[in-house]
Coordinates of C-alpha atoms in Angstrom, one line a residue:
M402 CA 10.4 142.2 122.7
A403 CA 8.6 144.6 120.6
L404 CA 8.9 144.9 116.8
Y405 CA 10.3 148.3 116.0
R406 CA 12.7 150.1 113.6
P407 CA 15.7 151.1 115.6
R408 CA 17.4 154.6 115.1
E409 CA 20.8 153.2 115.1
G410 CA 22.2 150.8 112.4
R411 CA 19.7 151.8 109.7
M412 CA 20.7 151.4 106.1
I413 CA 17.3 152.4 104.4
A414 CA 14.4 152.3 106.8
G415 CA 15.6 149.9 109.5
V416 CA 13.2 147.1 108.8
C417 CA 16.0 144.4 108.5
A418 CA 17.6 145.8 111.7
G419 CA 14.3 145.7 113.5
L420 CA 13.6 142.1 112.4
A421 CA 17.1 141.1 113.3
H422 CA 16.8 142.6 116.8
R423 CA 13.3 141.1 117.4
F424 CA 14.3 137.5 116.4
G425 CA 17.9 137.6 117.9
L426 CA 19.7 137.4 114.5
S427 CA 22.6 139.1 113.0
V428 CA 21.6 142.3 111.1
G429 CA 24.0 141.4 108.3
L430 CA 22.4 138.0 108.0
V431 CA 18.9 139.4 107.7
R432 CA 20.1 142.0 105.1
L433 CA 21.9 139.2 103.1
L434 CA 18.8 137.1 103.1
F435 CA 16.6 139.9 101.9
V436 CA 19.0 140.8 99.2
L437 CA 19.2 137.1 98.1
S438 CA 15.4 136.9 98.3
V439 CA 15.0 139.8 95.9
I440 CA 16.6 137.7 93.2
L441 CA 13.7 135.2 93.4
P442 CA 10.2 136.0 92.0
G443 CA 7.8 137.4 94.5
S444 CA 6.6 140.4 96.4
Q445 CA 9.5 140.9 98.8
V446 CA 10.0 144.6 98.1
L447 CA 6.2 145.1 98.6
V448 CA 6.5 143.3 102.0
Y449 CA 9.5 145.4 103.0
A450 CA 7.4 148.6 102.1
I451 CA 4.4 147.4 104.2
L452 CA 6.7 146.6 107.1
W453 CA 8.3 150.1 106.7
L454 CA 4.9 151.6 107.1
L455 CA 3.6 149.3 109.9
M456 CA 6.7 149.1 112.1
P457 CA 7.1 152.1 114.5
N458 CA 10.2 154.0 115.0
E459 CA 12.2 153.1 118.1
D460 CA 11.4 156.5 119.8
R461 CA 7.5 155.8 119.4
V462 CA 7.7 152.5 121.2
S463 CA 6.7 152.9 124.8
Y464 CA 7.8 150.3 127.3
H465 CA 5.5 149.7 130.2
V466 CA 7.1 148.5 133.4
A467 CA 4.7 146.2 135.3

């Protein structure tokens, strides 16, 4: 499975939805964990912004059939 930001189910940029899809988790759970992590000191928002820039949109991901 590739890591990408899906077109459907986005709230802001689709980073949480993409991570949830990639690791087989609930989107709501990933979003909840992110919101709870923001309460703690750290660079979570910076990591989110970096993932937003690095993760391609779903329409840019090309699947190659072997």
